[in-house]
Amino acid sequence: MPYDPSAFPPFAVTVDLVVLTVRRHALCALAVRRGEPPFQGRWALPGGFVRADEDLSQAAARELAEETGLCAHDPSVPVQDNGAHLEQLATYGDPKRDPRMRVVSVAHLALAPDLPAPRAGGDASNARWAPVEELLQQGGYGRDGEPVAPLAFDHAQILADGVERARSKIEYSSLATAFCPPEFTVGELRRVYEAVWGVALDPRNFHRKVTGTPGFLVPTGGTTTRQGGRPAQLFRAGGATLLNPPMLRPEV
Amino acid sequence: MPYDPSAFPPFAVTVDLVVLTVRRHALCALAVRRGEPPFQGRWALPGGFVRADEDLSQAAARELAEETGLCAHDPSVPVQDNGAHLEQLATYGDPKRDPRMRVVSVAHLALAPDLPAPRAGGDASNARWAPVEELLQQGGYGRDGEPVAPLAFDHAQILADGVERARSKIEYSSLATAFCPPEFTVGELRRVYEAVWGVALDPRNFHRKVTGTPGFLVPTGGTTTRQGGRPAQLFRAGGATLLNPPMLRPEV
DNA sequence: GATCATAGTCGTCTTCCTGACGATAAACAC
DNA sequence: GTGTTTATCGTCAGGAAGACGACTATGATC
């Protein structure tokens, strides 16, 4: 087909972000309240238009910084400081997903350590960390007894896909360390796995597994007591990105 | 940000297809020759614009049918007939990836059994199955001694990503059966794994593994001799989509 | 300070999976 | 028949993982 600008329909392209963290033993996602129609007042995933001269990953990193102050991290470098892991998730382009116009959204997944309060344009009441089960339940009631409206657009589907990606990816990669501060203990890492998978893991087998997987953890030499009990060794994330053999998610 | 049509730049959205099959013990991809600039005369992945009223997966299925006659298959249904597996791969949106204009391409991955000759608008010389190593080598020479030009646009990257997705996905899913005809033998399935991974597998251990994984293979009762030697049992793909435990790709 | 609760760390045992590989079975070519 | 090819079954050793006992090192409580 020859080049003819009228031969293709114009699309708006956005990036939407599934930003996950672990807070108080629960997997939480960043949600922002919509200020305008459609879905005014409803919670949604953060996101925005891709600019004319921007790559998709640049746009995602920019939105992430705008919403959280996080600095997106090159995936080839181990996670450190307050950098977050950022990767492309999937693209959603149903013709009716936005009632205003044809919008294709390239969703990205970000994994971050537990952060202070979120900010959305400086207005804290319009952004929050919410447990993913709370955001995904349809028409139920939240912990405060207030009715829960489903997320705007197809964001419930996007969030569910992002959560599933995170759950499966920490099996065979060292991505779980992206939820941890730069230095962490084996127990803290185990609580990340428990929160993301929603299961209880045997501390002894987990300890044997992660300390025995080459390149996963590097001891820093320090110890700490953050949870009461015996002090634990501190580790940093090792260079390995793919775990071999993988962590196994317990059956059902 | 309020709704303002001038607030976002317009994009063209395309789908590109990585269509993989196994021919003569080699992993091959479908390539089409470009008829117009840019990259006129160069090989590229098949693809085209997403229409105004089309979902992304619909557009990918339409392009697949146009190029190969394959009927894309709902992933929730086991592969059968001449249906192919089709899934979204990733989205590529570098501002400079198409010199004409801003194009975002949603790449899809299709896996198909070995097919008769491809057709591209009825012109066989403009479409072919080529071994993926041949398409991915840069500036080398093909088997016929003719110099090989790299694929157009960023299609080498897209193809490489698709191949890597296929290689990893047959580890933990039953997707390898998408490369097989409706009924196949354990040996044929093994040769699929060998071609996709580029390794040799022990026939005895492979047989034990696939016949011992629940839901992977269903015996049809028939036997056949397609490769010489003792007749082999025929199987269909079972309902299982996730293999547990997974097939393990040999180290290195 | 003794006791208790909490977490972290090291071992043991059994079971399952895998890789290596011997042996047998059933076809075809000569 | 002999040889070749492919399919299929069996055996054995090594490694990984689940279950779980035991010990260690801290803070909290009496």
Coordinates of C-alpha atoms (C1' of nucleotides) in Angstrom, one line a residue:
Chain A
M1 CA 0.0 0.0 0.0
P2 CA 1.5 3.4 -1.0
Y3 CA 2.1 6.1 1.5
D4 CA -1.1 8.1 1.8
P5 CA -1.7 10.0 5.1
S6 CA -5.4 9.6 4.6
A7 CA -5.1 5.9 4.4
F8 CA -4.9 5.3 8.1
P9 CA -7.1 6.6 10.9
P10 CA -5.4 8.8 13.6
F11 CA -5.1 7.4 17.1
A12 CA -4.2 8.9 20.4
V13 CA -1.5 7.0 22.2
T14 CA -1.2 7.0 26.0
V15 CA 0.8 5.2 28.6
D16 CA -0.9 3.8 31.7
L17 CA 1.1 2.7 34.7
V18 CA 0.6 -0.2 37.0
V19 CA 2.8 0.8 39.9
L20 CA 3.1 -1.9 42.5
T21 CA 4.6 -1.8 46.0
V22 CA 4.3 -3.8 49.2
R23 CA 2.9 -2.0 52.2
R24 CA 1.9 -3.5 55.5
H25 CA 2.2 -7.1 54.1
A26 CA -0.1 -6.3 51.2
L27 CA 0.5 -5.8 47.5
C28 CA -0.7 -2.3 46.7
A29 CA -1.1 -0.3 43.5
L30 CA -1.0 3.4 42.9
A31 CA -4.4 4.8 42.0
V32 CA -5.4 8.4 41.1
R33 CA -8.8 10.0 41.2
R34 CA -10.1 11.3 38.0
G35 CA -10.9 15.0 37.9
E36 CA -12.8 15.2 34.7
P37 CA -15.3 13.1 32.7
P38 CA -15.5 10.4 31.7
F39 CA -15.4 8.5 35.0
Q40 CA -15.1 11.7 36.9
G41 CA -14.4 11.1 40.6
R42 CA -13.5 7.4 40.0
W43 CA -10.2 5.8 40.7
A44 CA -7.9 5.1 37.7
L45 CA -4.4 4.1 36.9
P46 CA -2.0 7.0 36.4
G47 CA -1.1 7.7 32.8
G48 CA -1.1 10.3 30.1
F49 CA -0.5 11.0 26.5
V50 CA 2.7 10.1 24.7
R51 CA 4.4 13.2 23.4
A52 CA 5.2 13.7 19.8
D53 CA 9.0 13.2 20.2
E54 CA 9.0 10.7 23.0
D55 CA 9.6 7.0 23.0
L56 CA 7.1 4.8 24.8
S57 CA 9.5 3.9 27.6
Q58 CA 10.4 7.6 28.0
A59 CA 6.8 8.5 28.3
A60 CA 6.3 5.8 30.9
A61 CA 9.3 7.0 32.9
R62 CA 8.2 10.6 32.8
E63 CA 4.7 9.7 34.0
L64 CA 6.2 7.6 36.8
A65 CA 8.4 10.5 37.9
E66 CA 5.5 12.9 37.8
E67 CA 3.3 10.7 39.9
T68 CA 5.7 9.3 42.4
G69 CA 9.1 11.0 42.1
L70 CA 10.6 7.7 41.3
C71 CA 13.4 7.5 38.9
A72 CA 12.9 4.7 36.4
H73 CA 15.7 2.3 36.3
D74 CA 17.4 0.7 33.4
P75 CA 16.5 -3.0 33.6
S76 CA 20.0 -4.0 32.8
V77 CA 21.3 -2.4 36.0
P78 CA 20.4 -3.8 39.4
V79 CA 17.8 -1.9 41.3
Q80 CA 19.1 0.5 43.9
D81 CA 18.4 3.8 45.5
N82 CA 14.9 4.9 45.0
G83 CA 14.9 3.7 41.4
A84 CA 12.0 1.5 40.3
H85 CA 11.9 -1.3 37.9
L86 CA 9.9 -0.4 34.8
E87 CA 8.9 -2.6 31.9
Q88 CA 6.3 -2.6 29.2
L89 CA 3.2 -4.7 30.1
A90 CA 0.8 -4.9 27.2
T91 CA -1.2 -2.6 24.9
Y92 CA -4.9 -2.1 25.0
G93 CA -6.8 -0.8 22.0
D94 CA -10.4 -1.7 22.1
P95 CA -12.2 0.8 19.9
K96 CA -14.7 1.5 22.7
R97 CA -12.3 1.6 25.7
D98 CA -12.4 5.4 25.8
P99 CA -15.8 6.9 24.9
R100 CA -14.3 10.2 23.7
M101 CA -12.0 8.9 20.9
R102 CA -9.8 6.1 19.7
V103 CA -7.1 5.7 22.3
V104 CA -4.5 3.0 22.3
S105 CA -2.8 2.6 25.7
V106 CA 0.6 1.1 26.1
A107 CA 0.5 -0.1 29.7
H108 CA 3.7 -0.4 31.7
L109 CA 4.5 -2.1 35.0
A110 CA 6.6 -0.5 37.7
L111 CA 7.8 -2.2 40.8
A112 CA 8.9 0.1 43.7
P113 CA 9.9 -0.2 47.3
D114 CA 7.6 1.1 49.9
L115 CA 7.4 4.8 49.5
P116 CA 6.1 7.8 51.5
A117 CA 2.7 9.1 50.7
P118 CA 2.1 9.5 46.9
R119 CA 1.5 12.8 45.3
A120 CA -0.6 13.6 42.3
G121 CA 0.1 17.1 41.3
G122 CA 0.7 17.9 44.9
D123 CA -2.8 16.9 45.9
A124 CA -2.6 13.8 48.2
S125 CA -6.3 13.2 48.3
N126 CA -6.3 12.4 44.6
A127 CA -3.7 9.7 44.8
R128 CA -3.3 6.7 47.1
W129 CA -1.8 3.3 47.5
A130 CA -4.6 0.7 47.6
P131 CA -4.4 -3.0 48.1
V132 CA -4.9 -4.6 44.7
E133 CA -7.7 -6.9 45.9
E134 CA -9.6 -3.8 46.9
L135 CA -9.1 -2.1 43.5
L136 CA -10.0 -5.3 41.7
Q137 CA -13.2 -6.3 43.6
Q138 CA -16.2 -5.2 41.6
G139 CA -19.0 -3.4 43.4
G140 CA -18.0 -4.6 46.9
Y141 CA -17.1 -2.6 50.0
G142 CA -13.7 -1.5 51.1
R143 CA -12.2 -1.9 54.5
D144 CA -13.7 1.4 55.6
G145 CA -17.2 0.1 54.7
E146 CA -17.5 2.6 51.9
P147 CA -18.7 1.2 48.6
V148 CA -16.0 0.5 46.0
A149 CA -16.5 1.7 42.4
P150 CA -14.6 -0.3 39.8
L151 CA -11.6 1.4 38.2
A152 CA -12.2 3.7 35.2
F153 CA -11.9 2.5 31.6
D154 CA -10.5 -1.0 31.3
H155 CA -8.0 -0.3 34.1
A156 CA -9.2 -3.2 36.2
Q157 CA -8.1 -5.5 33.4
I158 CA -4.8 -3.7 33.0
L159 CA -4.2 -3.9 36.7
A160 CA -5.1 -7.6 36.8
D161 CA -2.7 -8.3 34.0
G162 CA 0.1 -6.3 35.7
V163 CA -0.4 -8.1 39.0
E164 CA -0.3 -11.5 37.2
R165 CA 2.9 -10.4 35.4
A166 CA 4.5 -9.5 38.7
R167 CA 3.4 -12.7 40.4
S168 CA 4.8 -14.9 37.7
K169 CA 7.9 -12.8 37.1
I170 CA 9.3 -13.0 40.6
E171 CA 9.3 -16.8 40.2
Y172 CA 12.1 -16.9 37.7
S173 CA 13.8 -13.5 38.1
S174 CA 15.2 -11.5 40.9
L175 CA 12.6 -8.8 40.4
A176 CA 11.3 -9.3 43.9
T177 CA 14.3 -7.2 45.1
A178 CA 12.7 -4.2 43.3
F179 CA 10.2 -4.1 46.1
C180 CA 12.9 -3.9 48.7
P181 CA 15.1 -1.1 49.9
P182 CA 18.7 -1.2 48.7
E183 CA 19.7 -3.3 51.7
F184 CA 17.3 -5.9 53.0
T185 CA 17.1 -9.1 55.0
V186 CA 16.1 -12.5 53.9
G187 CA 12.9 -12.2 56.0
E188 CA 12.0 -8.9 54.3
L189 CA 12.4 -10.5 50.9
R190 CA 10.3 -13.5 52.0
R191 CA 7.5 -11.1 53.1
V192 CA 7.6 -9.6 49.7
Y193 CA 7.0 -13.0 48.1
E194 CA 4.3 -13.7 50.6
A195 CA 2.5 -10.5 49.9
V196 CA 2.7 -10.7 46.1
W197 CA 1.7 -14.4 46.0
G198 CA -0.7 -14.2 49.0
V199 CA 0.7 -17.3 50.5
A200 CA 2.8 -18.3 53.5
L201 CA 6.3 -19.6 52.9
D202 CA 8.5 -21.7 55.1
P203 CA 11.2 -19.4 56.4
R204 CA 13.8 -22.2 56.6
N205 CA 13.4 -23.5 53.1
F206 CA 13.1 -19.9 51.7
H207 CA 16.3 -19.0 53.4
R208 CA 18.1 -22.0 52.0
K209 CA 16.8 -21.3 48.5
V210 CA 17.6 -17.7 48.2
T211 CA 21.0 -17.8 49.8
G212 CA 21.8 -20.9 47.7
T213 CA 20.9 -19.4 44.3
P214 CA 24.1 -18.0 42.8
G215 CA 24.0 -14.2 42.0
F216 CA 20.6 -13.6 43.7
L217 CA 21.9 -12.0 47.0
V218 CA 25.1 -10.4 48.0
P219 CA 25.8 -10.1 51.7
T220 CA 26.8 -6.6 52.8
G221 CA 28.3 -7.7 56.1
G222 CA 25.9 -5.7 58.2
T223 CA 23.2 -7.0 60.4
T224 CA 20.0 -5.4 61.6
T225 CA 17.0 -5.9 63.8
R226 CA 14.0 -4.4 62.1
Q227 CA 11.2 -6.9 63.1
G228 CA 12.2 -7.9 66.6
G229 CA 13.9 -11.2 67.2
R230 CA 17.4 -12.2 66.3
P231 CA 19.3 -9.8 64.1
A232 CA 19.5 -10.7 60.5
Q233 CA 22.1 -10.4 57.8
L234 CA 21.8 -7.6 55.3
F235 CA 21.9 -8.3 51.6
R236 CA 22.0 -6.4 48.4
A237 CA 20.5 -7.6 45.1
G238 CA 23.1 -9.6 43.2
G239 CA 23.7 -9.2 39.5
A240 CA 21.7 -12.2 38.4
T241 CA 18.4 -11.3 36.8
L242 CA 17.3 -14.8 35.9
L243 CA 17.0 -17.3 38.7
N244 CA 18.1 -20.8 38.0
P245 CA 16.5 -22.8 39.4
P246 CA 13.4 -20.6 39.8
M247 CA 11.5 -19.9 43.0
L248 CA 8.4 -22.1 43.0
R249 CA 5.1 -20.7 43.8
P250 CA 3.3 -23.2 46.0
E251 CA 0.4 -25.0 44.4
V252 CA -3.0 -23.4 45.0
Chain B
M1 CA -6.0 17.5 31.9
P2 CA -9.3 18.4 30.1
Y3 CA -10.4 16.8 26.9
D4 CA -8.8 18.8 24.1
P5 CA -8.2 17.1 20.7
S6 CA -5.3 19.4 20.0
A7 CA -3.6 18.3 23.2
F8 CA -2.3 15.1 21.9
P9 CA -0.3 14.3 18.8
P10 CA -1.9 11.9 16.3
F11 CA -0.2 8.5 15.7
A12 CA -0.6 5.9 13.1
V13 CA -1.1 2.4 14.7
T14 CA -0.1 -0.7 12.9
V15 CA 0.2 -4.4 13.8
D16 CA 3.2 -6.4 12.7
L17 CA 3.3 -10.1 12.8
V18 CA 6.0 -12.5 13.8
V19 CA 4.7 -15.7 12.3
L20 CA 6.8 -18.7 13.2
T21 CA 6.7 -22.3 12.0
V22 CA 9.0 -25.3 11.9
R23 CA 10.1 -26.4 8.5
R24 CA 12.8 -29.0 7.8
H25 CA 14.0 -29.0 11.4
A26 CA 14.5 -25.2 11.4
L27 CA 12.5 -22.4 13.0
C28 CA 11.3 -20.2 10.2
A29 CA 9.5 -16.9 10.1
L30 CA 7.3 -15.4 7.5
A31 CA 8.9 -12.4 5.6
V32 CA 7.4 -10.2 2.9
R33 CA 9.3 -8.1 0.4
R34 CA 8.5 -4.4 0.5
G35 CA 7.1 -3.0 -2.7
E36 CA 7.5 0.7 -1.8
P37 CA 9.8 3.0 0.0
P38 CA 11.1 3.2 2.6
F39 CA 13.2 0.0 2.5
Q40 CA 11.8 -0.8 -0.9
G41 CA 12.8 -4.3 -2.0
R42 CA 13.9 -5.3 1.5
W43 CA 12.4 -8.1 3.5
A44 CA 10.1 -7.1 6.4
L45 CA 7.5 -8.7 8.7
P46 CA 4.0 -8.7 7.5
G47 CA 1.7 -6.1 9.0
G48 CA -0.6 -3.2 8.3
F49 CA -2.6 -0.4 9.7
V50 CA -5.2 -0.9 12.4
R51 CA -8.6 0.1 11.1
A52 CA -10.8 2.7 12.8
D53 CA -13.3 0.2 14.2
E54 CA -11.0 -2.7 14.9
D55 CA -9.5 -4.1 18.0
L56 CA -5.8 -4.8 18.0
S57 CA -6.2 -8.6 18.1
Q58 CA -8.8 -8.4 15.3
A59 CA -6.4 -6.4 13.2
A60 CA -3.6 -9.0 13.9
A61 CA -6.0 -11.9 13.0
R62 CA -7.0 -10.1 9.8
E63 CA -3.5 -9.6 8.7
L64 CA -2.6 -13.1 9.6
A65 CA -5.5 -14.4 7.4
E66 CA -4.6 -12.1 4.6
E67 CA -1.0 -13.2 4.5
T68 CA -1.3 -16.9 5.2
G69 CA -4.9 -18.0 5.1
L70 CA -4.5 -19.1 8.7
C71 CA -7.5 -18.7 11.0
A72 CA -6.3 -17.2 14.3
H73 CA -7.4 -19.2 17.3
D74 CA -8.9 -18.2 20.5
P75 CA -6.1 -18.9 23.0
S76 CA -8.6 -20.4 25.5
V77 CA -9.3 -23.2 23.0
P78 CA -6.8 -25.9 22.2
V79 CA -5.1 -25.5 18.8
Q80 CA -6.6 -27.5 16.1
D81 CA -7.4 -27.6 12.4
N82 CA -5.3 -25.0 10.6
G83 CA -5.8 -22.5 13.3
A84 CA -2.8 -20.7 14.6
H85 CA -1.9 -19.5 18.1
L86 CA -1.9 -15.7 18.2
E87 CA -0.9 -13.5 21.0
Q88 CA 0.3 -9.9 21.6
L89 CA 4.0 -9.6 21.7
A90 CA 5.0 -6.0 22.5
T91 CA 4.6 -2.5 21.2
Y92 CA 7.3 -0.5 19.4
G93 CA 7.1 3.2 19.3
D94 CA 10.4 4.9 18.8
P95 CA 9.8 8.3 17.2
K96 CA 12.2 7.5 14.4
R97 CA 11.3 3.9 13.7
D98 CA 9.4 5.0 10.5
P99 CA 11.0 7.8 8.6
R100 CA 7.6 8.9 7.2
M101 CA 5.7 9.6 10.3
R102 CA 5.0 8.7 13.9
V103 CA 4.0 5.0 13.8
V104 CA 3.4 2.8 16.8
S105 CA 3.4 -0.8 16.0
V106 CA 1.7 -3.5 18.2
A107 CA 3.6 -6.6 17.3
H108 CA 1.9 -10.0 17.6
L109 CA 3.3 -13.5 17.7
A110 CA 1.7 -16.3 15.7
L111 CA 2.7 -19.9 15.9
A112 CA 1.6 -22.2 13.1
P113 CA 2.1 -25.7 11.9
D114 CA 4.2 -26.2 8.7
L115 CA 2.2 -24.8 5.8
P116 CA 2.2 -24.9 2.1
A117 CA 3.9 -22.0 0.3
P118 CA 3.0 -18.6 1.6
R119 CA 1.1 -16.1 -0.4
A120 CA 1.3 -12.3 -0.2
G121 CA -1.5 -10.9 -2.3
G122 CA -1.1 -13.9 -4.5
D123 CA 2.5 -13.1 -5.4
A124 CA 4.7 -15.9 -4.0
S125 CA 8.0 -14.2 -4.9
N126 CA 7.1 -11.5 -2.4
A127 CA 6.6 -13.8 0.6
R128 CA 8.7 -16.6 2.0
W129 CA 9.5 -18.7 5.0
A130 CA 13.0 -18.0 6.0
P131 CA 15.0 -19.5 8.9
V132 CA 15.2 -17.0 11.7
E133 CA 19.0 -17.1 11.9
E134 CA 19.1 -16.1 8.3
L135 CA 16.7 -13.2 8.8
L136 CA 18.5 -12.1 12.0
Q137 CA 22.1 -12.2 10.8
Q138 CA 23.3 -8.7 9.9
G139 CA 25.2 -8.2 6.6
G140 CA 26.1 -11.9 6.1
Y141 CA 25.4 -14.2 3.3
G142 CA 22.4 -16.6 3.0
R143 CA 22.6 -20.2 2.1
D144 CA 22.4 -19.4 -1.6
G145 CA 25.5 -17.2 -1.3
E146 CA 23.5 -14.1 -1.9
P147 CA 24.1 -11.1 0.4
V148 CA 21.5 -10.7 3.1
A149 CA 20.1 -7.3 3.9
P150 CA 18.8 -6.7 7.4
L151 CA 15.1 -6.6 7.8
A152 CA 13.3 -3.3 7.3
F153 CA 12.5 -0.8 10.1
D154 CA 13.1 -2.3 13.6
H155 CA 11.8 -5.6 12.4
A156 CA 15.0 -7.5 13.3
Q157 CA 14.4 -6.5 17.0
I158 CA 10.7 -7.4 16.8
L159 CA 11.6 -10.8 15.3
A160 CA 14.3 -11.4 17.9
D161 CA 11.8 -10.6 20.7
G162 CA 9.2 -12.9 19.1
V163 CA 11.7 -15.8 18.8
E164 CA 12.8 -15.3 22.4
R165 CA 9.2 -15.3 23.5
A166 CA 8.5 -18.5 21.7
R167 CA 11.6 -20.1 23.1
S168 CA 10.8 -19.4 26.6
K169 CA 7.1 -19.9 26.4
I170 CA 7.3 -23.5 25.2
E171 CA 9.2 -24.2 28.4
Y172 CA 6.2 -23.7 30.7
S173 CA 3.2 -24.0 28.4
S174 CA 1.9 -26.5 25.8
L175 CA 2.4 -24.0 23.0
A176 CA 4.8 -26.2 21.2
T177 CA 1.8 -28.2 20.0
A178 CA 0.8 -25.1 18.0
F179 CA 3.6 -26.0 15.6
C180 CA 2.2 -29.5 15.1
P181 CA -0.6 -30.8 13.0
P182 CA -3.8 -31.8 14.8
E183 CA -2.4 -35.3 15.4
F184 CA 1.3 -35.8 16.0
T185 CA 3.8 -38.2 17.5
V186 CA 6.1 -37.6 20.5
G187 CA 9.0 -37.6 18.0
E188 CA 7.5 -34.8 16.0
L189 CA 6.9 -32.8 19.1
R190 CA 10.4 -33.4 20.2
R191 CA 11.7 -32.2 16.8
V192 CA 9.7 -29.0 17.4
Y193 CA 11.5 -28.4 20.6
E194 CA 14.8 -29.2 19.1
A195 CA 14.2 -26.8 16.2
V196 CA 13.0 -23.9 18.3
W197 CA 15.7 -24.2 21.0
G198 CA 18.4 -25.3 18.5
V199 CA 19.5 -28.2 20.7
A200 CA 19.3 -32.0 20.7
L201 CA 17.1 -33.7 23.3
D202 CA 17.3 -37.2 24.6
P203 CA 14.4 -39.0 23.0
R204 CA 13.9 -41.3 26.0
N205 CA 13.8 -38.6 28.6
F206 CA 11.6 -36.4 26.4
H207 CA 9.2 -39.2 25.9
R208 CA 8.9 -39.9 29.6
K209 CA 8.5 -36.2 30.4
V210 CA 5.8 -35.3 27.9
T211 CA 3.7 -38.5 28.4
G212 CA 4.0 -38.1 32.1
T213 CA 2.9 -34.4 32.3
P214 CA -0.9 -34.5 33.0
G215 CA -3.0 -32.8 30.4
F216 CA -0.3 -32.2 27.9
L217 CA -1.0 -35.0 25.4
V218 CA -4.0 -37.1 24.8
P219 CA -3.5 -40.4 22.9
T220 CA -5.8 -40.8 19.9
G221 CA -5.3 -44.5 19.7
G222 CA -3.9 -44.4 16.2
T223 CA -0.3 -45.1 15.2
T224 CA 1.7 -43.9 12.3
T225 CA 5.1 -44.3 10.6
R226 CA 6.1 -41.0 9.2
Q227 CA 9.9 -40.9 9.7
G228 CA 10.8 -44.6 9.1
G229 CA 11.4 -46.9 12.0
R230 CA 8.9 -48.3 14.5
P231 CA 5.4 -46.8 14.3
A232 CA 4.6 -44.2 16.9
Q233 CA 1.5 -43.4 18.9
L234 CA -0.5 -40.4 17.7
F235 CA -1.5 -37.7 20.2
R236 CA -3.6 -34.6 20.3
A237 CA -2.9 -31.6 22.4
G238 CA -4.5 -32.0 25.8
G239 CA -6.4 -29.2 27.6
A240 CA -3.5 -28.1 29.8
T241 CA -2.0 -24.8 28.8
L242 CA 0.4 -24.5 31.6
L243 CA 2.9 -27.3 32.1
N244 CA 3.7 -28.3 35.6
P245 CA 6.5 -29.1 36.0
P246 CA 7.8 -27.2 33.0
M247 CA 10.0 -28.6 30.2
L248 CA 13.6 -27.5 30.9
R249 CA 15.7 -26.0 28.3
P250 CA 19.2 -27.5 28.5
E251 CA 21.8 -25.2 29.9
V252 CA 24.0 -23.2 27.4
Chain C
dG1 C1' 17.9 -11.8 86.0
dA2 C1' 14.7 -15.6 84.5
dT3 C1' 11.3 -16.5 81.3
dC4 C1' 8.9 -15.9 77.1
dA5 C1' 7.9 -14.4 72.4
dT6 C1' 9.9 -13.4 68.0
dA7 C1' 12.9 -14.1 64.1
dG8 C1' 16.8 -15.9 61.9
dT9 C1' 19.8 -19.8 60.6
dC10 C1' 21.5 -24.6 60.2
dG11 C1' 20.5 -29.6 59.5
dT12 C1' 18.1 -33.9 58.4
dC13 C1' 15.1 -36.9 56.0
dT14 C1' 12.1 -38.3 52.4
dT15 C1' 10.3 -37.7 47.9
dC16 C1' 10.3 -36.3 43.3
dC17 C1' 12.5 -34.9 39.0
dT18 C1' 16.0 -35.1 35.9
dG19 C1' 20.0 -36.5 33.1
dA20 C1' 22.7 -40.4 31.4
dC21 C1' 22.2 -44.5 29.3
dG22 C1' 21.2 -49.7 28.6
dA23 C1' 17.7 -52.7 26.5
dT24 C1' 13.9 -54.0 23.7
dA25 C1' 10.3 -53.4 19.9
dA26 C1' 8.6 -52.7 15.3
dA27 C1' 8.9 -50.9 11.0
dC28 C1' 11.9 -50.6 6.3
dA29 C1' 15.9 -51.4 2.9
dC30 C1' 19.0 -54.7 1.2
Chain D
dG1 C1' 18.4 -62.6 7.8
dT2 C1' 21.1 -58.3 8.7
dG3 C1' 21.4 -53.6 9.3
dT4 C1' 19.3 -49.1 10.1
dT5 C1' 16.0 -46.2 12.0
dT6 C1' 12.8 -44.7 15.3
dA7 C1' 9.8 -45.6 19.4
dT8 C1' 9.3 -47.0 24.0
dC9 C1' 10.4 -49.0 28.7
dG10 C1' 13.6 -49.4 32.6
dT11 C1' 17.4 -48.5 35.8
dC12 C1' 20.4 -45.7 38.5
dA13 C1' 22.7 -41.7 40.6
dG14 C1' 22.5 -36.8 41.8
dG15 C1' 20.0 -32.7 42.9
dA16 C1' 16.1 -29.9 44.5
dA17 C1' 12.3 -29.1 47.4
dG18 C1' 8.8 -29.9 51.2
dA19 C1' 8.3 -31.0 56.1
dC20 C1' 10.1 -30.1 60.2
dG21 C1' 13.5 -30.4 64.4
dA22 C1' 17.0 -27.8 66.7
dC23 C1' 19.6 -24.0 68.0
dT24 C1' 20.7 -18.8 68.3
dA25 C1' 20.2 -14.0 69.3
dT26 C1' 17.5 -10.3 70.2
dG27 C1' 13.6 -7.5 72.9
dA28 C1' 9.6 -7.7 76.2
dT29 C1' 7.7 -8.9 80.6
dC30 C1' 7.6 -10.3 85.1

